[in-house]
PDB file of C-alpha atoms and ligand atoms in Angstrom:
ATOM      1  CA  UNK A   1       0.000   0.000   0.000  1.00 48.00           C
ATOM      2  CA  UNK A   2       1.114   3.683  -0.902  1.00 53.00           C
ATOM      3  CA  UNK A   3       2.577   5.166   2.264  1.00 63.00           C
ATOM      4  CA  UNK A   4       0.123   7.388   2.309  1.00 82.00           C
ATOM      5  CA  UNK A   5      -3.378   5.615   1.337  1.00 93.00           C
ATOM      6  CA  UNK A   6      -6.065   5.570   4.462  1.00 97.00           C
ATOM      7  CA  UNK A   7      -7.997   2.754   2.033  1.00 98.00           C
ATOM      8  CA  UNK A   8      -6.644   0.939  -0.918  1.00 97.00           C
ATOM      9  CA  UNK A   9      -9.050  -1.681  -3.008  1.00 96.00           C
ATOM     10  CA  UNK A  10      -6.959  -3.862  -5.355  1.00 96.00           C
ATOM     11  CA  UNK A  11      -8.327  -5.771  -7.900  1.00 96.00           C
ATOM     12  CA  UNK A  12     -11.918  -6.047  -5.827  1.00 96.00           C
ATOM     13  CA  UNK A  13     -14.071  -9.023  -6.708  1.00 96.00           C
ATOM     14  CA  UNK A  14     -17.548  -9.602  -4.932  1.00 97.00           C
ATOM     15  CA  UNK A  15     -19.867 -12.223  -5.192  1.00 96.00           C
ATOM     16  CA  UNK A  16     -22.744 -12.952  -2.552  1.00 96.00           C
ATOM     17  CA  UNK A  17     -22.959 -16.465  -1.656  1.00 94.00           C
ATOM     18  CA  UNK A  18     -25.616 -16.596  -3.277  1.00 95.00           C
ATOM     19  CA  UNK A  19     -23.912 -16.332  -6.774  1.00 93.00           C
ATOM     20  CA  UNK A  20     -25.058 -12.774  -7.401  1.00 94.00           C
ATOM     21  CA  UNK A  21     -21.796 -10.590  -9.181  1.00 95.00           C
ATOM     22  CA  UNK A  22     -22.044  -6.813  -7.072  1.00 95.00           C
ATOM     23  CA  UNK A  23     -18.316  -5.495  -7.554  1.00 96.00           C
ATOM     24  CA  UNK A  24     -16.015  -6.491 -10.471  1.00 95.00           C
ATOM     25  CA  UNK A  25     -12.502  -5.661 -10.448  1.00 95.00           C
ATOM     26  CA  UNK A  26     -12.299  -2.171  -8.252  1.00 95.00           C
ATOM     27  CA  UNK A  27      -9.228   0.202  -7.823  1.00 95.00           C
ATOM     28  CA  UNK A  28      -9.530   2.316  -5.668  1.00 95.00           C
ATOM     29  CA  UNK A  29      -6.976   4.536  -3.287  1.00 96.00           C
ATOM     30  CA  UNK A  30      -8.315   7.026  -0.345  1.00 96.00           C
ATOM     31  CA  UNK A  31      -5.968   9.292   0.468  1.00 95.00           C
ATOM     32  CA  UNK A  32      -6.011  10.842   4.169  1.00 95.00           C
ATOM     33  CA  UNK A  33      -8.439  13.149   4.727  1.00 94.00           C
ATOM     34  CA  UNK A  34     -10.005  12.804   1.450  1.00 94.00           C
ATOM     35  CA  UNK A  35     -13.651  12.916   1.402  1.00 96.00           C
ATOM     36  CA  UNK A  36     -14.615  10.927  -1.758  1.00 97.00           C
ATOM     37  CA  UNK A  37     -18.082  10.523  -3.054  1.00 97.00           C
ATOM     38  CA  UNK A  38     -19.418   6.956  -4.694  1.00 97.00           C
ATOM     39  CA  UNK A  39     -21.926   7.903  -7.713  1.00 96.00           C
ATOM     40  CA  UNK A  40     -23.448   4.899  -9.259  1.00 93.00           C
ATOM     41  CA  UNK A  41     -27.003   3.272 -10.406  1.00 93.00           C
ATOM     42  CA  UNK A  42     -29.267   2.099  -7.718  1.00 93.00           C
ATOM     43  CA  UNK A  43     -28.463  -1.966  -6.912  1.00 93.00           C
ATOM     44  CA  UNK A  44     -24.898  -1.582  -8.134  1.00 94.00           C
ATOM     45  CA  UNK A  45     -22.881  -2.400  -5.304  1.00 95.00           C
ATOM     46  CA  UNK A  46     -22.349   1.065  -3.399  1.00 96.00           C
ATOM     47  CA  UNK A  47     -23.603   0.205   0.021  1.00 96.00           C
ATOM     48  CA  UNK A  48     -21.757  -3.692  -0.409  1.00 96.00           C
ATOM     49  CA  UNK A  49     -18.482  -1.333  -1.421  1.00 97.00           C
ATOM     50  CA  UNK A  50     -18.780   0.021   2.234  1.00 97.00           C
ATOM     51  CA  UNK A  51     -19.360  -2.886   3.601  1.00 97.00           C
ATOM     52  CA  UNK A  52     -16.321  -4.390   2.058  1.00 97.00           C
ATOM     53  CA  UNK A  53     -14.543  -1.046   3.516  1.00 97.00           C
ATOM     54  CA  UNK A  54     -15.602  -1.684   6.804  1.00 97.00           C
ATOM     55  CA  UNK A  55     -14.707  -5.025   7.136  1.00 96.00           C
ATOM     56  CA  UNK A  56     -18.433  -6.339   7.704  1.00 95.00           C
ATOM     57  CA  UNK A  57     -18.113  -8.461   4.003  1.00 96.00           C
ATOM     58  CA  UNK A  58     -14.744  -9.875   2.635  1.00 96.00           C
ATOM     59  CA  UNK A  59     -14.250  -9.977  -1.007  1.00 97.00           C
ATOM     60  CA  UNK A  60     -14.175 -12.337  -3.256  1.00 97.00           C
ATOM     61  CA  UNK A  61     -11.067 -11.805  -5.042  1.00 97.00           C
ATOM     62  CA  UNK A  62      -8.497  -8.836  -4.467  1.00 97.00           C
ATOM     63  CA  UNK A  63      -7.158  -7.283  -1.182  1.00 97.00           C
ATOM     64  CA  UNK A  64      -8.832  -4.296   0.905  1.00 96.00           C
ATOM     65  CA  UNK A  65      -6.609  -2.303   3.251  1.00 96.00           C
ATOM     66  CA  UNK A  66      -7.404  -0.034   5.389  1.00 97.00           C
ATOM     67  CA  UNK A  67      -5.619   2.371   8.063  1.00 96.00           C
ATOM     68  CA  UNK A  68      -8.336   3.031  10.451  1.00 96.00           C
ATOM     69  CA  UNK A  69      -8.541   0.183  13.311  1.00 95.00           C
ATOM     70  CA  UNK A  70     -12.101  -0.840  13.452  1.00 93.00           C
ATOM     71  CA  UNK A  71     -13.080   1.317  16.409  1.00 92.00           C
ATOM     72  CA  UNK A  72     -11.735   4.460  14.824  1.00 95.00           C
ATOM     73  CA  UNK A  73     -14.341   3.695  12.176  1.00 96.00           C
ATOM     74  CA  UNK A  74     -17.876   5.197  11.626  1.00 95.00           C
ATOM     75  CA  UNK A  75     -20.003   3.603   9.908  1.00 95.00           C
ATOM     76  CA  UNK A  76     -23.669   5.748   8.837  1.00 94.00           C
ATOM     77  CA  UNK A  77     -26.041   2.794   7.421  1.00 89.00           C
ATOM     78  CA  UNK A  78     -28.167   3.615   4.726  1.00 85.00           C
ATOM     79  CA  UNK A  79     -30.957   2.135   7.170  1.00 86.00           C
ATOM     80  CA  UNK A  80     -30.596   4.223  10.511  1.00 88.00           C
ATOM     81  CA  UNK A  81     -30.421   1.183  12.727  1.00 88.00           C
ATOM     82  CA  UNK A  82     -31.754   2.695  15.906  1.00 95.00           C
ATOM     83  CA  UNK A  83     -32.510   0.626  18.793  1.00 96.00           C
ATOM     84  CA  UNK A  84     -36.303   0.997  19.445  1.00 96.00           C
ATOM     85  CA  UNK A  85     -35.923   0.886  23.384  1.00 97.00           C
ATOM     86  CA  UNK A  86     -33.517   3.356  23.460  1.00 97.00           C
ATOM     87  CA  UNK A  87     -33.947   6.982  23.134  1.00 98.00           C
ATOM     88  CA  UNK A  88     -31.939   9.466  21.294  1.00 98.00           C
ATOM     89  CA  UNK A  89     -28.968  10.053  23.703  1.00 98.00           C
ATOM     90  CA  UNK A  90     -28.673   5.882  24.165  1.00 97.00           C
ATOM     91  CA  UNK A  91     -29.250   5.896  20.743  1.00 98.00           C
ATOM     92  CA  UNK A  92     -25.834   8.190  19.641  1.00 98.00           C
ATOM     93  CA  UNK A  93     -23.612   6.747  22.560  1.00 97.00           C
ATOM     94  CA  UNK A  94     -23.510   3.278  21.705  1.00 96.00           C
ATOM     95  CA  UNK A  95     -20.649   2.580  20.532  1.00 95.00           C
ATOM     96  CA  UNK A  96     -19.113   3.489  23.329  1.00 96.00           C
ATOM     97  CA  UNK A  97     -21.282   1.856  25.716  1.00 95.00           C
ATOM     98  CA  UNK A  98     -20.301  -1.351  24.092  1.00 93.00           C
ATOM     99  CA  UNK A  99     -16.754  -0.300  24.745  1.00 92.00           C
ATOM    100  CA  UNK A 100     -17.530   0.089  28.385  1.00 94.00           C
ATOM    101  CA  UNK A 101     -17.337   3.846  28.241  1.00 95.00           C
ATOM    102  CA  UNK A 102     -18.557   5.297  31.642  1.00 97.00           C
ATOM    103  CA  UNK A 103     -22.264   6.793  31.968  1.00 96.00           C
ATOM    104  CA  UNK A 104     -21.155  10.378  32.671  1.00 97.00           C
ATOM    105  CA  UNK A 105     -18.847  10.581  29.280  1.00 97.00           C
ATOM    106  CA  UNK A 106     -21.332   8.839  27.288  1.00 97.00           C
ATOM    107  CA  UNK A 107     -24.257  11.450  28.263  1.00 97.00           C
ATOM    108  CA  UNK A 108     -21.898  14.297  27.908  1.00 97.00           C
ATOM    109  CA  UNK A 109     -20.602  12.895  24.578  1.00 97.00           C
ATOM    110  CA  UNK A 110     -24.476  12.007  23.102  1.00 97.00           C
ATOM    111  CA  UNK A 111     -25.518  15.655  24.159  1.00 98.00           C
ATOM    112  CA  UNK A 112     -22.616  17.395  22.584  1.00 97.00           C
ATOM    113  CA  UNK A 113     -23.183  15.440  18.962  1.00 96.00           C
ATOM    114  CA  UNK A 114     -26.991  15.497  19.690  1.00 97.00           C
ATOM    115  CA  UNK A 115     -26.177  19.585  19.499  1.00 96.00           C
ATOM    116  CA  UNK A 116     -24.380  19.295  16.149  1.00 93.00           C
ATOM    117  CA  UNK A 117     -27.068  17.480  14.467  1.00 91.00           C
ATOM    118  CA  UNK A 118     -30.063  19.637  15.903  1.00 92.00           C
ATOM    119  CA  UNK A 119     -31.416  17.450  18.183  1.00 96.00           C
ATOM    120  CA  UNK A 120     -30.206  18.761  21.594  1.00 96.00           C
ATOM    121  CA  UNK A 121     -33.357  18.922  22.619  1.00 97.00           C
ATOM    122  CA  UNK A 122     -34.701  15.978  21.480  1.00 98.00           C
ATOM    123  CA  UNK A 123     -32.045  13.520  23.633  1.00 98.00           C
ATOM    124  CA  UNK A 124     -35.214  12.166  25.654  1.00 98.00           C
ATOM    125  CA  UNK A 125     -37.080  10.962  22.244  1.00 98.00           C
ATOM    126  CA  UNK A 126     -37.402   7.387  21.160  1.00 98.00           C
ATOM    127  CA  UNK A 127     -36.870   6.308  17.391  1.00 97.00           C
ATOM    128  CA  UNK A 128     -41.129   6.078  17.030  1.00 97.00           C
ATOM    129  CA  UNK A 129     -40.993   9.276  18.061  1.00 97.00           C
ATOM    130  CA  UNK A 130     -38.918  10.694  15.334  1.00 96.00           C
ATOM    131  CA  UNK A 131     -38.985  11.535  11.577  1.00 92.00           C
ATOM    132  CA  UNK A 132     -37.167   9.398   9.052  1.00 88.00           C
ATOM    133  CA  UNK A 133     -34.598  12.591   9.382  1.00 88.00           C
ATOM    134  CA  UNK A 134     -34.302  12.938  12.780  1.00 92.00           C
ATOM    135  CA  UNK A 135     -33.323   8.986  12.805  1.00 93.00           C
ATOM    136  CA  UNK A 136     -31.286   9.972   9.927  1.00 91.00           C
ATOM    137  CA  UNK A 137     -29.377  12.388  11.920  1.00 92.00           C
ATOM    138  CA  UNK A 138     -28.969   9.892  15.147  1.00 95.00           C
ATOM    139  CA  UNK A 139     -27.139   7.703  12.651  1.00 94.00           C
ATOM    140  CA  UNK A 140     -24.964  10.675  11.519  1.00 94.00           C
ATOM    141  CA  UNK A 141     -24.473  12.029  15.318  1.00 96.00           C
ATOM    142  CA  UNK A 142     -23.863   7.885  16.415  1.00 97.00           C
ATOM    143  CA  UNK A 143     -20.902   7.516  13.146  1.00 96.00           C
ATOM    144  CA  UNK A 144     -19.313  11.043  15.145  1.00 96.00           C
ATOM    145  CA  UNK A 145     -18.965   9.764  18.896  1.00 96.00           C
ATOM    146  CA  UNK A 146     -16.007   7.149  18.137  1.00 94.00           C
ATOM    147  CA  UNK A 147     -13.443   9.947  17.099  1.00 94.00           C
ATOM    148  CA  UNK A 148     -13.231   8.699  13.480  1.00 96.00           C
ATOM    149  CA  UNK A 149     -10.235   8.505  11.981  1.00 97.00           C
ATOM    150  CA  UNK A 150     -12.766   7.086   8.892  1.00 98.00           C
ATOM    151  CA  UNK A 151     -16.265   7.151   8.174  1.00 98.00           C
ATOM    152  CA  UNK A 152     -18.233   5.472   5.813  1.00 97.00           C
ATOM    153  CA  UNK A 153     -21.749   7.230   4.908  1.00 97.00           C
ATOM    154  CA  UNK A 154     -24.082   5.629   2.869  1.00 96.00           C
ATOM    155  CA  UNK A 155     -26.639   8.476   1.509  1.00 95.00           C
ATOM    156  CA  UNK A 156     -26.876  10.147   4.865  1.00 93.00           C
ATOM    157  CA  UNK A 157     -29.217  12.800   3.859  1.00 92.00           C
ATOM    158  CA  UNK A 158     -31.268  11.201   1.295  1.00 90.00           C
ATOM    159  CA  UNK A 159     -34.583  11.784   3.653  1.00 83.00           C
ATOM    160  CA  UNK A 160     -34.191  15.425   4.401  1.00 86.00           C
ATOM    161  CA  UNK A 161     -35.104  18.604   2.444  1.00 90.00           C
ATOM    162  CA  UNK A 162     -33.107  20.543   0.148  1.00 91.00           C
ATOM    163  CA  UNK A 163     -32.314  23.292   2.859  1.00 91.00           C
ATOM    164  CA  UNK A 164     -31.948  20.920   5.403  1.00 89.00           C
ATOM    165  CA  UNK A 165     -29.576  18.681   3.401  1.00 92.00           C
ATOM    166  CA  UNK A 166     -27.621  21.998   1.691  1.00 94.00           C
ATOM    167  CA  UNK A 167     -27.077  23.024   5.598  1.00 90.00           C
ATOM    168  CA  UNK A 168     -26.008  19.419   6.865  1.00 90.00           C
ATOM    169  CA  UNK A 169     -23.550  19.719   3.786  1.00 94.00           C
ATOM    170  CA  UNK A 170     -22.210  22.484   5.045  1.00 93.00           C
ATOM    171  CA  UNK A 171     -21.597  21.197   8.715  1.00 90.00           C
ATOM    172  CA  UNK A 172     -20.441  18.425   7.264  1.00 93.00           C
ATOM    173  CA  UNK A 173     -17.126  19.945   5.353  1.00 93.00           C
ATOM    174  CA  UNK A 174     -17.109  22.084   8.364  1.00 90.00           C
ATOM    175  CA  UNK A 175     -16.304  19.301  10.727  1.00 90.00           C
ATOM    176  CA  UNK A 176     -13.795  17.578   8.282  1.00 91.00           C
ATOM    177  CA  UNK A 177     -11.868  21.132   8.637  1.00 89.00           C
ATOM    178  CA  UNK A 178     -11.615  20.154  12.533  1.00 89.00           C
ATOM    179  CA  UNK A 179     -11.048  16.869  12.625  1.00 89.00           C
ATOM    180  CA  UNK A 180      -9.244  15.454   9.325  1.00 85.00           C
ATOM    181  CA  UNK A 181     -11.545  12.360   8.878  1.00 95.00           C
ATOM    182  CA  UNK A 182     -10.937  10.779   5.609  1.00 97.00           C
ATOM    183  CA  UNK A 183     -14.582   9.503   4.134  1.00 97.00           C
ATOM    184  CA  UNK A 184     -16.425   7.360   1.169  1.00 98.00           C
ATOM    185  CA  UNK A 185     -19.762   9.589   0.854  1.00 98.00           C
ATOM    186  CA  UNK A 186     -22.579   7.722  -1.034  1.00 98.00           C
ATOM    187  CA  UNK A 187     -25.146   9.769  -2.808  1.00 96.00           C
ATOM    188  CA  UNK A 188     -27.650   9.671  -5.730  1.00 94.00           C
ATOM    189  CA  UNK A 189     -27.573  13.738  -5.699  1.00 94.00           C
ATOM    190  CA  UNK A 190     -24.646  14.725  -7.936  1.00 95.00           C
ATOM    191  CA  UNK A 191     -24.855  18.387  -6.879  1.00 95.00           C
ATOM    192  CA  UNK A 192     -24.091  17.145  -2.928  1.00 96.00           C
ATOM    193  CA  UNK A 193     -21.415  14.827  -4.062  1.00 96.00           C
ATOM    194  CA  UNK A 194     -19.897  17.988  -5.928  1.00 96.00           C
ATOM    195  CA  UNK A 195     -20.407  20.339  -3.346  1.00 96.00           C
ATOM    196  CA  UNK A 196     -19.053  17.545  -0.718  1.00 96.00           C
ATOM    197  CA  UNK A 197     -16.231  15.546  -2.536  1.00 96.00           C
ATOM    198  CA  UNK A 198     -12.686  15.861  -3.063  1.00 95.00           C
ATOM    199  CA  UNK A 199     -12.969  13.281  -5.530  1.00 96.00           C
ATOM    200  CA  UNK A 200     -15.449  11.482  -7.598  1.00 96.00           C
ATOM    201  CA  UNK A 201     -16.346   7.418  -8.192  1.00 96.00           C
ATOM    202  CA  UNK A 202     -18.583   6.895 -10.648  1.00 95.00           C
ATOM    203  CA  UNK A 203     -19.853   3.093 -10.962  1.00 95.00           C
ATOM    204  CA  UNK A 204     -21.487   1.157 -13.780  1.00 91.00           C
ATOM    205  CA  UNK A 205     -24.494  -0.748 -13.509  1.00 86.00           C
ATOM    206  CA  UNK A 206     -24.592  -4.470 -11.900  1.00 86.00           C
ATOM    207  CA  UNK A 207     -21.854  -5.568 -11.717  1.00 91.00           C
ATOM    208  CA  UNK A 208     -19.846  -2.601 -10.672  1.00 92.00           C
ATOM    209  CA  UNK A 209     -17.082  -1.699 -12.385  1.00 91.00           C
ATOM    210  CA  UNK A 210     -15.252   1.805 -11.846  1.00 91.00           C
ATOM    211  CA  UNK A 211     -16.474   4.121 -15.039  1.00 89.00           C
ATOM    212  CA  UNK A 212     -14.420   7.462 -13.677  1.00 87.00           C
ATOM    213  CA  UNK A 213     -12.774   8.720 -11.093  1.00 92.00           C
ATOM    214  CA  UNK A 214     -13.380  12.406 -11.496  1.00 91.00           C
ATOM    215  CA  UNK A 215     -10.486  15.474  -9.114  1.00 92.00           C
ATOM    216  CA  UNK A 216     -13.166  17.609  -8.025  1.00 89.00           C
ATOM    217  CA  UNK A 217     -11.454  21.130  -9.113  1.00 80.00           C
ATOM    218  CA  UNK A 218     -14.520  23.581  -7.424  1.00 84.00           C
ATOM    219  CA  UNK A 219     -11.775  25.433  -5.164  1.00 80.00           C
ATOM    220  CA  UNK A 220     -11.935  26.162  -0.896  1.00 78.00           C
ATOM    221  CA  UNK A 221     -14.042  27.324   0.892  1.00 81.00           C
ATOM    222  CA  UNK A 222     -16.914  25.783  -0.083  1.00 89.00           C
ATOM    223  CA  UNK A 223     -19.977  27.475   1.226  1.00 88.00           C
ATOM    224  CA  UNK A 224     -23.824  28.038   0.855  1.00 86.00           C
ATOM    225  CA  UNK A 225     -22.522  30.738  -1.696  1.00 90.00           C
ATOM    226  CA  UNK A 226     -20.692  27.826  -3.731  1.00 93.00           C
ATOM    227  CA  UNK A 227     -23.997  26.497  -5.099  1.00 93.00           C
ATOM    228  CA  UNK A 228     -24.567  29.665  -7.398  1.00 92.00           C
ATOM    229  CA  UNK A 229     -21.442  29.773  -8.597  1.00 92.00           C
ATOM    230  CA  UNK A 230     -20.801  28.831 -12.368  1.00 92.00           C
ATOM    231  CA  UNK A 231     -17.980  26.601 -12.062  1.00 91.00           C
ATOM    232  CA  UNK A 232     -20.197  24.403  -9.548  1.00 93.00           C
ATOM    233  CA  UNK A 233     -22.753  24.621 -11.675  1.00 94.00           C
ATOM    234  CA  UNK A 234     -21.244  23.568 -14.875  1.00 93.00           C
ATOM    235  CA  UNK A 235     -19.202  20.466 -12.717  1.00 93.00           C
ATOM    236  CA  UNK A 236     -22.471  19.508 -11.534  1.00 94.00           C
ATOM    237  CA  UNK A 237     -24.277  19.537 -14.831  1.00 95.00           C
ATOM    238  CA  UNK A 238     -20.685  17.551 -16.714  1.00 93.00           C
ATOM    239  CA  UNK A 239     -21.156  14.732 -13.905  1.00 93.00           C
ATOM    240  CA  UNK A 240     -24.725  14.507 -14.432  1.00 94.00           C
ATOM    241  CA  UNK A 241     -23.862  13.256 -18.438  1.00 92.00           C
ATOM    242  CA  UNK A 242     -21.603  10.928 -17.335  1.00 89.00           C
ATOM    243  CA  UNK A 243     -23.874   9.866 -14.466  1.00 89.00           C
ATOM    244  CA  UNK A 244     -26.663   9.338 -16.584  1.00 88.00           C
ATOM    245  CA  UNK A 245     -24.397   7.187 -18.994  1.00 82.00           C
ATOM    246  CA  UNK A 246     -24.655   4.820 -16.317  1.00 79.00           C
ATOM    247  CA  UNK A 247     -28.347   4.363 -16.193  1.00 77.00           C
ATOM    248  CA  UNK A 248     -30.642   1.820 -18.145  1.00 72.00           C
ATOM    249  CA  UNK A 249     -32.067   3.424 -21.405  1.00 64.00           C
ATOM    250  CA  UNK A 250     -35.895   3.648 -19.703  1.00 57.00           C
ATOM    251  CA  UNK A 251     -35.073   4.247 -16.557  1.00 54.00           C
ATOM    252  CA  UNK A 252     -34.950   8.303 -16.234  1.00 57.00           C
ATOM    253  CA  UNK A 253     -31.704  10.179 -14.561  1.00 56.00           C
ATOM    254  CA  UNK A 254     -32.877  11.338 -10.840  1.00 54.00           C
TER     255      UNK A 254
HETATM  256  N1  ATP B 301     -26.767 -10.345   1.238  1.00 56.72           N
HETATM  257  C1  ATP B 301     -26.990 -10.313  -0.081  1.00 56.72           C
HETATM  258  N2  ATP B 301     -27.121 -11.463  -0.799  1.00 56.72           N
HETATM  259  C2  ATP B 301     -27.328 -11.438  -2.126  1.00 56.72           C
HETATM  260  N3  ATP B 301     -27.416 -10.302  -2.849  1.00 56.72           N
HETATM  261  C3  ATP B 301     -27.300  -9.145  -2.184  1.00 56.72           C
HETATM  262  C4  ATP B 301     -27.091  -9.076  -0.784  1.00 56.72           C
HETATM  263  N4  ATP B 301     -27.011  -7.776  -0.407  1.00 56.72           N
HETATM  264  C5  ATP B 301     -27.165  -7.076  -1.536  1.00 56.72           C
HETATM  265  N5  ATP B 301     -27.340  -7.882  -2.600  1.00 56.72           N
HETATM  266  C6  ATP B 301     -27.517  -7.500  -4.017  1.00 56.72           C
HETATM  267  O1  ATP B 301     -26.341  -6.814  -4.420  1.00 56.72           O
HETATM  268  C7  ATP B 301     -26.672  -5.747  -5.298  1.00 56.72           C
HETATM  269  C8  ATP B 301     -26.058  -4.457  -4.799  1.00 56.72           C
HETATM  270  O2  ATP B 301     -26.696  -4.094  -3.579  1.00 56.72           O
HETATM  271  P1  ATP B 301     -26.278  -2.767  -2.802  1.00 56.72           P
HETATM  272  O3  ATP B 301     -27.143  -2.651  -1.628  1.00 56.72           O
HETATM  273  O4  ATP B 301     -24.809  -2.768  -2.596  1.00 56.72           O
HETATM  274  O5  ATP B 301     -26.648  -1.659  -3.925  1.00 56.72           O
HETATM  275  P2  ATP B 301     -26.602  -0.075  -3.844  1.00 56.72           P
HETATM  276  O6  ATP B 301     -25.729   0.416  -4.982  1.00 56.72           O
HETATM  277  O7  ATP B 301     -26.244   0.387  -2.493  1.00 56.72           O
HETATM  278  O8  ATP B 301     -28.116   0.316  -4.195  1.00 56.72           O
HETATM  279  P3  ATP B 301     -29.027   1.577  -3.672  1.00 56.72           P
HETATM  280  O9  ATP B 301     -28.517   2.785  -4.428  1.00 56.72           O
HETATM  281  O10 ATP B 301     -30.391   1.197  -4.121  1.00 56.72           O
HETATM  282  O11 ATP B 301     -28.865   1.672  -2.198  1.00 56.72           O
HETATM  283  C9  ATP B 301     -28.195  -5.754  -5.418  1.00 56.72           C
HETATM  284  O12 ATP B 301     -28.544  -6.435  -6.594  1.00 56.72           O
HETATM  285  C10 ATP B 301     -28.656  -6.523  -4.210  1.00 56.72           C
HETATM  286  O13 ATP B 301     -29.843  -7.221  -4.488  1.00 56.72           O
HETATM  287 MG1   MG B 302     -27.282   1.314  -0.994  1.00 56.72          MG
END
């Protein structure tokens, strides 16, 4: 592995047990601190490529490294995963209650990343209590509490508004600027995996093979001003074509 790869995919092969072909022959290097976004049609493979990353599948043929030790890993599921029992602040702290953190830490921990999500008020709440977003953003707050040195979110914001999700885009780059995370970002919204990535992925259908991967050139700092700019504009719209290259011939580009 390059000295200086936090995740490195050679050669990936996947299979299921079950016979069915996901991932077919994947390169791919993450350098640290690179946040890079995983484009791709729907039932391709994206959520089984972060499974692979995290350890939770093993692949069929090729080697995965990876930097991050497991429990310097977050991991936001495409399906929130909440306990039912447990309310919000249980909810975030988890992980480290299975690590035998200590009650006081974990409360003070859960309230802090409750805070950054919006739902410092909310730390009472159980998950039938909550909108698909507000379980959404548990998840996201839950990935947070480990001190990640790598986190693996699979479309994170895929349930929330525009102006919700342009604002948890924005928090989002602003807590990579404190904390260095490196990241594999899966979206089906091209314009937040432009705003949000340093570099691109772009998949083929079943099985999937890597079409692109795109250097993100829209320059730092990105902000809520970025969106209107024409050089985001015109990367979001180039993406899009090759994006929709991707997609069955009846099937419409979302
Ligand atoms: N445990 C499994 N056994 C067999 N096939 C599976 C299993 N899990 C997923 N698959 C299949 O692998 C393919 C890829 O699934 P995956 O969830 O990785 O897709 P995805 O790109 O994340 O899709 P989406 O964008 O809809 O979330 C699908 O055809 C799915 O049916
Ligand atoms: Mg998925």
């Amino acid at each position: 592995m390059a000295e200086d790869s936090a995740v490195r995919l050679h050669n990936i092969g996947l299979s299921y047990p079950d016979g069915t072909r996901v991932l077919e022959n994947l390169q791919v290097e993450a350098r640290p601190g690179e946040m890079i976004a995983v484009l791709g049609p729907s039932g391709c493979g994206k959520s089984t490529l972060l499974r692979l990353v995290a350890g939770l599948l093993s692949p069929t043929e090729g080697t995965m490294r990876r930097e991050a030790p497991e429990d310097r890993l977050g991991f936001v599921f495409q399906d929130p995963n909440l306990l039912p029992w447990a309310n919000v602040a249980d909810n975030i702290a988890l992980p480290l209650r299975l690590r035998g953190v200590a009650k006081a830490t974990r409360r003070e921990v859960a309230a802090h990343w409750a805070r950054r999500v919006g739902l410092g008020r909310d730390l009472h709440l159980r998950p039938h209590q909550l909108s698909g977003g507000m379980r959404m953003r548990v998840s996201l707050a839950r990935a947070f509490t480990v001190d990640p040195e790598l986190i693996l979110f699979d479309e994170p914001f895929a349930a929330l508004d525009t102006f919700t999700r342009n604002h948890f885009n924005e928090e989002l780059l602003r807590l990579k600027a404190q904390a260095h995370w490196t990241a594999f970002f899966v979206t089906h919204s091209v314009s937040e995996a432009v705003f949000l990535a340093d570099r691109l992925l772009i998949l083929s259908g079943k099985p999937a093979r890597l079409l692109d991967v795109v250097e993100n050139p829209l320059p730092a700092p990105r902000n809520h001003t970025t969106r209107e700019s024409l050089v985001f504009q015109q990367r979001v719209g180039d993406i899009t074509a090759m994006v929709e290259k991707t997609l069955p011939h009846d099937e419409p580009a979302a």
